[in-house]
Coordinates of C-alpha atoms in Angstrom, one line a residue:
Chain A
L55 CA 88.3 72.2 114.7
K56 CA 88.5 75.0 112.2
T57 CA 91.2 75.1 109.5
Y58 CA 94.3 78.0 111.3
L59 CA 96.1 80.4 109.3
D60 CA 99.0 78.8 111.1
C61 CA 97.8 75.5 108.5
V62 CA 98.1 77.1 105.5
P63 CA 101.8 77.2 105.8
C64 CA 102.0 74.1 107.9
F65 CA 100.2 72.1 104.8
L66 CA 102.8 73.8 102.3
R67 CA 105.7 72.4 104.2
Q68 CA 103.7 68.9 104.7
A69 CA 103.4 69.0 101.1
L70 CA 106.8 69.6 100.0
D71 CA 108.5 66.6 102.7
V72 CA 105.9 64.0 101.9
T73 CA 106.2 64.8 98.5
R74 CA 110.1 64.4 98.1
Q75 CA 109.4 61.5 101.1
V76 CA 107.6 59.6 98.7
C77 CA 109.1 60.1 95.2
G78 CA 113.0 60.1 96.0
G79 CA 113.6 63.9 96.5
N80 CA 112.2 64.3 92.3
E81 CA 111.6 68.3 92.2
E82 CA 110.1 68.4 89.3
V83 CA 107.5 66.4 90.9
T84 CA 107.7 68.3 93.9
E85 CA 107.2 71.9 92.4
R86 CA 104.1 70.3 90.6
V87 CA 102.6 69.3 94.1
L88 CA 103.4 72.5 95.4
R89 CA 102.2 74.5 92.5
R90 CA 98.8 72.4 92.5
V91 CA 98.8 72.7 96.6
L92 CA 99.0 76.8 96.2
E93 CA 95.9 76.1 93.9
A94 CA 93.8 74.6 96.3
T95 CA 94.7 77.3 99.3
H96 CA 92.5 79.3 96.8
S97 CA 89.5 77.7 97.7
L98 CA 90.7 76.7 101.0
R99 CA 87.4 77.4 103.8
F100 CA 88.8 78.1 106.8
E101 CA 85.6 76.7 108.5
L102 CA 86.4 73.4 108.1
P103 CA 88.4 71.4 109.9
P104 CA 92.4 70.7 108.5
P105 CA 91.8 67.4 107.1
Y106 CA 89.6 68.7 104.2
M107 CA 92.8 70.3 103.2
G108 CA 94.8 67.3 103.8
R109 CA 92.8 65.1 101.7
R110 CA 93.1 67.5 99.2
I111 CA 96.7 67.8 99.4
H112 CA 97.1 63.7 99.6
R113 CA 95.3 63.3 96.5
I114 CA 97.1 65.9 94.7
I115 CA 100.6 63.9 96.0
R116 CA 99.1 61.0 95.0
D117 CA 98.2 61.4 91.5
E118 CA 101.4 63.5 90.8
T119 CA 103.6 60.7 91.6
G120 CA 101.3 58.6 90.3
L121 CA 101.2 55.9 93.3
A122 CA 98.1 54.9 95.3
D123 CA 99.7 54.5 97.8
P124 CA 102.6 55.8 98.4
Y125 CA 103.2 55.4 102.2
A126 CA 102.9 51.3 101.8
E127 CA 106.3 50.4 102.3
L128 CA 106.3 53.2 105.3
K129 CA 103.4 51.5 106.6
R130 CA 103.8 48.0 105.8
G131 CA 108.0 48.9 108.2
S132 CA 105.4 50.8 110.7
T133 CA 103.3 47.4 111.5
Q134 CA 106.5 44.8 111.6
T135 CA 108.4 47.8 114.2
A136 CA 105.1 47.4 116.0
L137 CA 105.2 43.7 116.1
R138 CA 108.5 43.2 117.2
L139 CA 107.5 45.4 120.4
S140 CA 104.2 43.5 121.0
D141 CA 105.1 40.8 123.4
T142 CA 107.1 43.2 125.4
V143 CA 104.1 45.7 125.4
E144 CA 101.3 42.8 126.3
K145 CA 104.0 41.9 129.2
R146 CA 104.2 44.9 130.7
I147 CA 100.2 45.4 130.7
G148 CA 100.1 41.9 132.4
E149 CA 102.3 43.0 134.9
S150 CA 99.9 46.0 135.6
T151 CA 97.9 46.4 138.7
A152 CA 95.9 48.1 136.2
P153 CA 96.3 46.5 132.9
F154 CA 93.1 48.3 131.3
R155 CA 95.1 51.7 131.9
A156 CA 98.3 50.4 131.2
A157 CA 96.7 49.2 127.9
V158 CA 95.2 52.6 127.0
R159 CA 98.4 54.2 127.5
F160 CA 100.4 51.8 125.2
A161 CA 97.5 52.4 122.5
I162 CA 98.4 56.1 123.2
A163 CA 102.3 55.3 122.6
G164 CA 101.8 53.8 119.4
N165 CA 100.1 57.0 118.4
V166 CA 104.5 58.2 117.6
M167 CA 104.0 56.6 114.6
D168 CA 102.9 59.0 112.5
Y169 CA 103.9 60.7 109.1
A170 CA 101.4 63.6 108.5
N171 CA 102.8 66.1 110.7
A172 CA 106.8 65.3 110.3
C173 CA 108.7 63.2 108.5
G174 CA 107.6 60.6 110.6
W175 CA 110.1 58.6 113.5
D176 CA 112.4 56.6 114.7
Q177 CA 113.8 53.7 116.3
K178 CA 114.8 55.9 119.4
Q179 CA 111.5 57.9 119.8
I180 CA 109.4 54.6 119.5
D181 CA 112.0 53.5 122.2
A182 CA 111.6 56.7 124.6
C183 CA 108.1 56.7 124.0
F184 CA 107.0 52.7 125.6
D185 CA 109.6 53.5 128.0
E186 CA 107.6 56.3 129.1
A187 CA 104.2 54.9 128.5
L188 CA 103.3 53.9 132.3
D189 CA 104.4 57.1 133.8
R190 CA 103.3 60.0 130.8
P191 CA 100.6 62.3 132.9
V192 CA 97.3 61.8 131.4
D193 CA 94.1 63.2 132.3
E194 CA 93.5 59.9 134.9
K195 CA 89.8 60.9 135.4
A196 CA 89.4 61.3 132.0
L197 CA 90.9 57.8 132.0
S198 CA 88.1 56.4 134.5
T199 CA 84.9 57.8 132.8
L200 CA 86.7 55.6 129.4
E201 CA 87.3 52.5 132.2
E202 CA 83.7 52.5 133.8
S203 CA 82.0 53.7 130.0
A204 CA 84.3 50.6 127.9
K205 CA 82.7 48.0 131.1
A206 CA 79.2 48.8 130.6
A207 CA 79.0 48.9 126.6
S208 CA 78.2 46.1 125.0
N209 CA 79.1 47.2 121.5
I210 CA 82.5 49.8 120.8
L211 CA 83.5 51.4 118.0
F212 CA 86.9 51.6 117.8
I213 CA 88.0 53.9 114.8
G214 CA 91.7 53.8 114.8
D215 CA 94.7 56.1 113.0
N216 CA 98.0 55.0 111.9
A217 CA 99.5 51.6 110.7
G218 CA 101.7 49.8 112.9
E219 CA 99.4 51.9 116.1
T220 CA 97.2 49.2 114.7
V221 CA 99.1 46.5 116.9
F222 CA 98.8 48.3 119.6
D223 CA 94.8 49.3 119.4
R224 CA 94.6 45.3 118.9
I225 CA 96.2 44.5 121.5
L226 CA 93.9 47.8 123.5
I227 CA 91.0 45.9 122.0
Q228 CA 91.7 42.5 123.7
H229 CA 90.9 44.5 127.5
L230 CA 87.9 45.8 126.4
P231 CA 84.4 43.4 127.8
A232 CA 82.3 44.5 125.1
D233 CA 80.3 41.4 123.2
T234 CA 81.1 43.8 120.0
V235 CA 84.0 46.1 118.7
T236 CA 84.4 47.3 115.1
Y237 CA 87.4 49.0 114.5
A238 CA 87.2 50.9 111.4
V239 CA 90.3 52.0 109.2
K240 CA 90.3 54.9 106.1
G241 CA 88.7 54.1 102.8
S242 CA 91.8 53.9 101.0
A243 CA 95.1 55.2 101.2
V244 CA 95.5 58.4 102.8
I245 CA 99.4 59.3 104.5
N246 CA 100.5 56.1 106.4
D247 CA 96.8 55.6 108.0
A248 CA 95.7 52.3 108.5
T249 CA 93.5 51.2 105.6
R250 CA 92.4 47.1 106.2
E251 CA 95.5 45.2 104.6
D252 CA 97.5 47.4 107.2
A253 CA 94.4 46.4 109.9
N254 CA 94.9 42.8 109.3
A255 CA 98.6 43.0 108.6
A256 CA 98.5 43.9 112.7
G257 CA 95.8 41.1 113.3
I258 CA 92.5 42.8 114.5
D259 CA 90.5 40.8 112.4
R260 CA 91.3 38.8 115.1
V261 CA 89.6 40.6 118.3
A262 CA 87.4 43.1 115.9
R263 CA 85.0 43.0 112.9
L264 CA 86.2 45.7 110.7
I265 CA 84.8 48.1 108.2
D266 CA 86.3 50.7 106.3
N267 CA 84.5 54.8 106.8
G268 CA 84.6 54.6 102.8
N269 CA 86.9 57.9 102.3
D270 CA 90.6 59.4 102.1
A271 CA 90.6 61.6 104.2
P272 CA 92.4 61.9 107.4
G273 CA 90.3 61.5 110.3
T274 CA 86.6 61.1 110.3
I275 CA 84.8 63.8 108.1
L276 CA 81.2 62.4 109.0
E277 CA 79.6 64.2 105.6
L278 CA 82.3 62.2 103.6
C279 CA 81.9 58.8 105.7
S280 CA 79.7 55.6 104.5
Q281 CA 76.1 55.3 105.5
E282 CA 77.1 51.8 106.7
F283 CA 80.3 53.5 108.8
C284 CA 77.9 56.2 110.1
D285 CA 74.9 53.8 111.1
V286 CA 77.8 51.8 113.4
F287 CA 79.1 55.2 114.3
Q288 CA 75.6 56.3 115.9
S289 CA 74.7 53.5 117.8
A290 CA 77.5 52.2 118.8
D291 CA 77.8 52.6 123.1
L292 CA 81.4 53.5 123.3
V293 CA 83.3 55.2 120.6
I294 CA 87.0 55.3 120.9
A295 CA 88.9 57.7 118.0
K296 CA 92.7 57.7 117.6
G297 CA 95.0 60.5 116.6
Q298 CA 95.0 63.7 116.4
A299 CA 92.9 64.0 113.0
N300 CA 90.0 62.3 114.5
I301 CA 90.2 65.0 117.2
E302 CA 90.1 67.8 114.8
T303 CA 87.0 66.3 113.3
L304 CA 84.6 65.0 115.5
H305 CA 85.1 67.6 118.5
S306 CA 83.1 68.9 118.3
C307 CA 80.0 65.8 116.5
D308 CA 76.7 65.3 118.1
R309 CA 77.7 61.9 120.3
E310 CA 80.0 61.1 123.4
V311 CA 83.9 60.2 121.9
F312 CA 87.1 59.7 123.9
F313 CA 89.8 60.5 122.0
L314 CA 93.1 58.7 122.4
T315 CA 96.2 61.2 120.9
Q316 CA 99.4 62.5 121.7
V317 CA 98.8 66.0 120.4
K318 CA 101.5 67.1 117.2
C319 CA 100.2 70.6 117.0
P320 CA 101.2 74.1 118.3
V321 CA 97.5 75.2 117.6
I322 CA 95.3 72.2 117.8
A323 CA 97.6 72.2 121.1
R324 CA 96.7 75.9 122.1
N325 CA 92.6 75.2 121.2
L326 CA 92.5 72.1 123.2
E327 CA 94.2 73.9 126.1
A328 CA 97.1 71.2 125.9
N329 CA 100.8 71.4 124.9
A330 CA 102.1 70.2 121.7
G331 CA 104.1 66.5 123.3
D332 CA 101.4 66.3 125.7
W333 CA 99.4 62.4 125.6
L334 CA 95.6 63.4 125.6
V335 CA 92.6 60.6 127.0
E336 CA 89.8 63.8 125.8
H337 CA 86.0 63.1 126.7
W338 CA 84.0 64.8 124.2
K339 CA 80.3 65.2 125.7
P340 CA 78.3 67.5 122.9
D341 CA 76.2 68.5 125.9
T342 CA 79.2 70.1 127.7
A343 CA 79.8 71.9 124.9
A344 CA 79.2 74.8 125.9
E345 CA 82.5 74.6 128.3
A346 CA 84.7 72.9 125.3
P347 CA 87.1 74.6 124.4
Q348 CA 86.0 74.8 120.4
Chain B
L114 CA 120.3 82.6 94.3
K115 CA 117.0 82.0 92.8
T116 CA 114.1 81.4 95.1
Y117 CA 113.7 77.2 96.4
L118 CA 110.9 75.6 96.6
D119 CA 111.5 75.1 100.7
C120 CA 110.5 79.3 100.3
V121 CA 107.5 79.2 99.4
P122 CA 105.8 77.6 103.4
C123 CA 108.8 79.9 104.6
F124 CA 106.8 83.4 102.9
L125 CA 104.0 82.5 104.3
R126 CA 105.0 81.8 107.7
Q127 CA 106.8 85.1 107.7
A128 CA 104.4 86.9 106.3
L129 CA 101.7 85.6 109.6
D130 CA 104.5 86.3 111.4
V131 CA 105.7 89.4 110.6
T132 CA 101.8 90.9 110.3
R133 CA 101.1 89.5 113.7
Q134 CA 103.7 91.8 114.6
V135 CA 103.3 94.7 113.3
C136 CA 99.5 95.1 113.4
G137 CA 99.6 93.6 117.2
G138 CA 98.1 90.2 116.6
N139 CA 94.8 91.3 114.0
E140 CA 93.8 88.6 112.9
E141 CA 91.6 89.9 110.1
V142 CA 94.3 91.9 109.3
T143 CA 96.3 89.4 109.0
E144 CA 94.0 86.2 107.1
R145 CA 93.8 89.4 103.9
V146 CA 97.7 89.6 104.2
L147 CA 97.6 85.8 104.1
R148 CA 95.3 85.5 101.5
R149 CA 96.9 87.9 99.1
V150 CA 100.4 86.6 99.3
L151 CA 99.3 83.2 98.7
E152 CA 97.7 85.1 95.4
A153 CA 101.4 86.2 94.8
T154 CA 103.1 82.8 94.8
H155 CA 101.0 82.3 91.9
S156 CA 103.3 84.5 90.1
L157 CA 106.8 83.5 91.7
R158 CA 109.3 83.1 89.3
F159 CA 112.0 81.0 90.9
E160 CA 114.7 81.5 89.2
L161 CA 114.4 85.3 90.7
P162 CA 116.4 85.5 94.4
P163 CA 113.9 85.4 97.3
P164 CA 114.0 89.1 97.8
Y165 CA 111.6 90.1 94.6
M166 CA 108.9 87.9 96.8
G167 CA 110.4 89.6 100.3
R168 CA 109.5 92.8 98.7
R169 CA 106.3 92.2 97.5
I170 CA 104.8 90.2 100.6
H171 CA 106.2 93.2 102.5
R172 CA 104.3 95.8 100.3
I173 CA 101.4 93.8 100.9
I174 CA 101.6 94.0 104.5
R175 CA 102.5 97.7 104.9
D176 CA 99.1 98.4 102.7
E177 CA 96.7 95.7 104.7
T178 CA 98.4 97.3 108.0
G179 CA 98.2 101.2 106.8
L180 CA 101.7 101.6 108.0
A181 CA 104.2 102.7 105.9
D182 CA 107.5 101.7 108.1
P183 CA 105.3 98.8 110.3
Y184 CA 109.1 98.7 112.5
A185 CA 110.0 102.3 112.9
E186 CA 109.8 101.3 116.7
L187 CA 111.4 98.4 116.5
K188 CA 114.5 100.1 114.5
R189 CA 114.2 103.1 116.9
G190 CA 114.3 100.3 120.0
S191 CA 117.1 98.8 118.2
T192 CA 119.4 101.4 117.1
Q193 CA 119.1 102.6 120.9
T194 CA 120.7 99.1 122.2
A195 CA 122.9 99.0 119.5
L196 CA 124.4 103.0 120.8
R197 CA 124.9 101.7 124.1
L198 CA 126.8 98.5 123.8
S199 CA 128.8 100.4 121.0
D200 CA 131.6 102.1 123.3
T201 CA 132.6 98.1 125.0
V202 CA 131.9 97.2 121.1
E203 CA 134.6 99.8 120.4
K204 CA 136.4 99.1 124.1
R205 CA 137.4 95.6 122.8
I206 CA 138.5 96.2 119.4
G207 CA 140.8 99.1 120.6
E208 CA 142.2 96.6 123.1
S209 CA 142.6 93.9 119.9
T210 CA 145.8 93.9 118.1
A211 CA 143.8 93.6 115.1
P212 CA 141.5 96.0 115.5
F213 CA 140.0 96.3 111.5
R214 CA 139.7 92.3 111.8
A215 CA 138.2 92.8 115.2
A216 CA 135.4 95.9 114.2
V217 CA 134.4 92.7 110.9
R218 CA 133.9 90.3 113.7
F219 CA 131.6 93.2 115.5
A220 CA 129.8 93.9 111.9
I221 CA 129.5 90.2 111.8
A222 CA 127.4 90.6 115.0
G223 CA 125.2 93.2 114.8
N224 CA 123.4 91.5 111.6
V225 CA 122.0 89.6 114.1
M226 CA 119.3 92.2 114.1
D227 CA 116.9 91.4 112.6
Y228 CA 113.2 90.6 111.9
A229 CA 113.5 88.9 108.6
N230 CA 113.8 85.8 109.3
A231 CA 112.6 84.8 112.4
C232 CA 110.4 87.1 115.0
G233 CA 113.6 89.3 116.2
W234 CA 116.4 88.4 118.5
D235 CA 116.1 88.7 122.3
Q236 CA 118.8 90.9 124.9
K237 CA 119.8 87.1 125.1
Q238 CA 120.8 86.4 121.7
I239 CA 122.6 90.1 121.4
D240 CA 124.9 89.3 124.6
A241 CA 125.6 85.7 123.2
C242 CA 126.5 87.3 119.8
F243 CA 128.3 89.7 121.0
D244 CA 130.3 87.7 123.6
E245 CA 131.6 85.7 120.8
A246 CA 132.7 87.8 118.4
L247 CA 135.9 87.7 118.8
D248 CA 136.3 83.3 118.5
R249 CA 133.6 82.9 116.0
P250 CA 134.9 80.5 112.9
V251 CA 135.0 82.7 110.0
D252 CA 136.5 82.0 106.4
E253 CA 140.4 83.9 107.8
K254 CA 141.6 83.5 104.0
A255 CA 139.1 86.0 102.9
L256 CA 139.1 88.0 106.0
S257 CA 142.8 88.9 105.0
T258 CA 142.0 89.6 100.8
L259 CA 139.0 91.8 102.8
E260 CA 142.1 93.4 105.1
E261 CA 144.5 94.2 102.2
S262 CA 141.7 95.2 99.3
A263 CA 140.7 97.7 102.5
K264 CA 143.8 99.1 102.6
A265 CA 144.4 99.5 98.9
A266 CA 141.0 101.0 98.2
S267 CA 140.5 104.9 97.6
N268 CA 136.7 105.2 97.5
I269 CA 134.3 102.3 99.3
L270 CA 130.7 101.3 99.0
F271 CA 129.1 99.7 102.3
I272 CA 126.0 98.3 101.6
G273 CA 124.2 98.2 104.8
D274 CA 121.4 96.1 106.1
N275 CA 119.2 96.4 109.1
A276 CA 118.6 99.3 111.6
G277 CA 120.6 98.8 114.7
E278 CA 123.3 97.0 113.0
T279 CA 123.8 100.4 111.4
V280 CA 125.7 101.3 114.4
F281 CA 128.6 98.6 113.9
D282 CA 129.0 99.2 110.3
R283 CA 129.4 102.5 111.4
I284 CA 132.4 101.4 114.0
L285 CA 134.0 99.2 110.7
I286 CA 133.7 102.1 108.6
Q287 CA 135.7 104.0 111.0
H288 CA 138.8 101.5 110.4
L289 CA 138.8 101.6 106.7
P290 CA 141.7 104.0 105.5
A291 CA 139.8 105.2 102.2
D292 CA 139.3 108.4 101.2
T293 CA 135.7 107.9 100.6
V294 CA 133.0 105.4 101.9
T295 CA 129.6 105.2 101.2
Y296 CA 127.1 103.8 103.3
A297 CA 124.5 102.7 101.1
V298 CA 120.8 102.4 103.0
K299 CA 117.1 101.1 101.2
G300 CA 115.1 104.0 99.5
S301 CA 112.1 103.1 102.0
A302 CA 110.8 101.0 104.5
V303 CA 110.9 97.2 104.0
I304 CA 111.3 95.1 107.4
N305 CA 113.7 96.3 109.7
D306 CA 116.6 97.5 106.9
A307 CA 117.9 100.9 107.4
T308 CA 117.0 103.9 105.7
R309 CA 118.5 107.5 105.9
E310 CA 117.0 107.4 109.3
D311 CA 118.2 104.8 111.1
A312 CA 121.4 105.1 109.3
N313 CA 121.8 108.9 110.6
A314 CA 120.3 107.7 113.6
A315 CA 123.5 105.2 113.9
G316 CA 126.0 108.4 113.4
I317 CA 126.4 107.3 109.9
D318 CA 126.5 110.7 108.8
R319 CA 129.7 111.3 110.8
V320 CA 131.2 108.8 108.9
A321 CA 130.4 108.2 105.2
R322 CA 128.3 110.1 102.7
L323 CA 124.7 108.3 103.1
I324 CA 123.0 107.4 99.2
D325 CA 120.0 105.4 99.0
N326 CA 119.6 102.7 96.5
G327 CA 116.1 104.1 94.8
N328 CA 113.9 100.8 96.5
D329 CA 111.7 98.6 99.0
A330 CA 113.7 95.6 98.0
P331 CA 115.2 93.2 100.7
G332 CA 118.5 93.1 99.7
T333 CA 120.6 94.6 96.3
I334 CA 118.1 94.2 93.1
L335 CA 120.3 95.9 91.0
E336 CA 117.4 96.2 88.4
L337 CA 115.8 98.0 91.0
C338 CA 118.1 100.4 92.4
S339 CA 118.6 104.1 91.2
Q340 CA 121.2 104.8 88.8
E341 CA 122.9 106.7 91.3
F342 CA 123.3 103.4 93.5
C343 CA 124.3 101.8 90.3
D344 CA 127.5 103.8 89.5
V345 CA 128.5 103.8 92.7
F346 CA 128.2 99.9 92.9
Q347 CA 130.2 100.2 89.5
S348 CA 132.7 102.4 90.1
A349 CA 133.8 101.5 93.5
D350 CA 137.1 100.2 94.9
L351 CA 135.6 97.9 96.9
V352 CA 132.3 97.0 97.5
I353 CA 131.4 95.2 101.3
A354 CA 127.5 94.4 101.3
K355 CA 125.6 93.2 104.6
G356 CA 123.3 90.3 105.4
Q357 CA 122.3 87.5 104.0
A358 CA 119.6 89.1 101.4
N359 CA 123.0 91.2 99.6
I360 CA 123.9 87.6 98.9
E361 CA 120.6 86.2 97.6
T362 CA 120.5 89.5 95.3
L363 CA 124.2 89.9 94.5
H364 CA 126.2 86.1 94.8
S365 CA 126.1 86.4 90.9
C366 CA 126.9 90.1 89.6
D367 CA 129.5 91.3 87.6
R368 CA 131.7 92.8 90.2
E369 CA 134.0 91.6 93.2
V370 CA 131.6 92.3 96.7
F371 CA 132.7 91.3 99.9
F372 CA 129.5 89.8 101.9
L373 CA 129.3 89.9 105.3
T374 CA 126.9 88.2 106.9
Q375 CA 125.3 85.8 109.6
V376 CA 123.5 82.3 107.8
K377 CA 119.4 82.8 109.1
C378 CA 118.6 80.1 106.4
P379 CA 119.5 76.6 106.0
V380 CA 118.4 76.4 102.2
I381 CA 120.8 79.4 102.0
A382 CA 123.1 77.9 104.1
R383 CA 123.3 74.4 101.4
N384 CA 123.4 76.5 98.7
L385 CA 126.7 78.2 100.2
E386 CA 127.9 75.0 101.3
A387 CA 127.5 76.5 105.2
N388 CA 125.6 75.9 108.1
A389 CA 122.2 78.3 109.4
G390 CA 124.2 79.9 112.2
D391 CA 127.8 80.1 110.5
W392 CA 128.9 83.9 110.3
L393 CA 130.3 84.3 107.0
V394 CA 133.3 86.5 105.2
E395 CA 132.4 85.2 102.0
H396 CA 134.5 86.7 98.8
W397 CA 132.5 86.5 95.8
K398 CA 134.3 87.3 92.2
P399 CA 132.7 86.9 88.4
D400 CA 135.9 85.0 87.4
T401 CA 135.5 82.5 90.3
A402 CA 131.9 81.9 88.9
A403 CA 132.6 78.8 88.0
E404 CA 133.7 77.1 90.4
A405 CA 131.8 78.5 93.6
P406 CA 127.8 77.8 94.7
Q407 CA 124.8 79.1 92.9

């Protein structure tokens, strides 16, 4: 997906909110970040997906705050919150007549643990998401196709998104019958996206082979990813990608991908013919590109 | 008041919304405006009030759209809407036990007719504002001081804000006992602020001497105003200024001013120790500057 004019004020809004959040409201640091982000917008290429700019913004924030992983503490908190919920989630999936589909729904519920599009979430939002997880409307046909594809696949790549959310990804992976599941995280810290450390804290290492994608952009910008990641991406029988940034970056890639996400922004929502707040099971196939929204 | 970091994303958001509104959603024109506004933010001086930047943005919009007064049609519509309401308003003021105070409240209600902070208003918002006009909490002490000052003044300057709102300013002026009331409008078009033409359409010429301030900034940036305006501003016994942009630009001036406005932005609200949505009768006196929020 491309970057829209509407993304520009949103980039600046996020840069302000995020910097204040991670630097304790220091307005001098915040002003330096804002000025550098404004400068960066000059060379903004609208034909590229928004995560290109997201990457630049979060590099500026890390540089100006001097924090290599500004969300480290918040990410640890997210994982703790998710782990506390995990027994209940596993119990509800176990009691479900369609455990795989239930596990997919809880993995989408976990996508609420996001600091990219707002200043985070609170316990109330989490509870609401998980309470309604089994009742939220999603594309049942795409969910059926995903279930069939998962049964047929012996080699699955699961691309993660946020720390904390990883706990529910781990639970979903336990319902994937494939011989090999590879779980991909970011190469280094960006926003509250999961890194190796966060994935291990969620127990991913117990259920999947862990790799990182070799870079620090939100989503998956293939041209920035390591050769190792790209090889796994191309050779997997099935790719499942979590989170909106993965739709932004992979929604025109040359292979089939299943996206699982909550839709967080009205611009992306419009592009996907959805509404902000919707839960998506989105089946991307390159040969349907002509009909699919771009 | 100074410009805040938070004003920057808001400037860009407004530039997008306003341009699309006045150019029929032409995205090429909108992108050119956005790029020029981004450029302008480079030389943004945060120590100056936000209307300095507002003026630059709306100059860019007029330049790129080729429209000398992009809001001309919307302003005419606002005046028609206000004129339709005026009989009811005059009747409710006439029936009030405190007609002057009621007229002040309806003048603040009229400040809803604003296109600066959002993409305008609808009939429902107008109706809500006018229905509750007599019950909205305002600073009753400041309102009493204004009433006494108005009784004592023989020479009043009334600084207008938006087209349409002018109709209710005219009704308030009819309750001012002063010998001379001067009504000031913008020197040329900016947003939907009233110009001479809009003031005349509201019947201001029947109740006041009409002047313009000689420039196209929102609010009243004295250093940009004509000598004629500045002379009237300094020599008036009483100055009443409508709208948030007048607080932004005159809240540290060297003379007493009564501000009547609805508070439209959370940043300005915080600065004034108010909330967005509040109705303000704000009594500014330079010798109280030490205690007043800056």
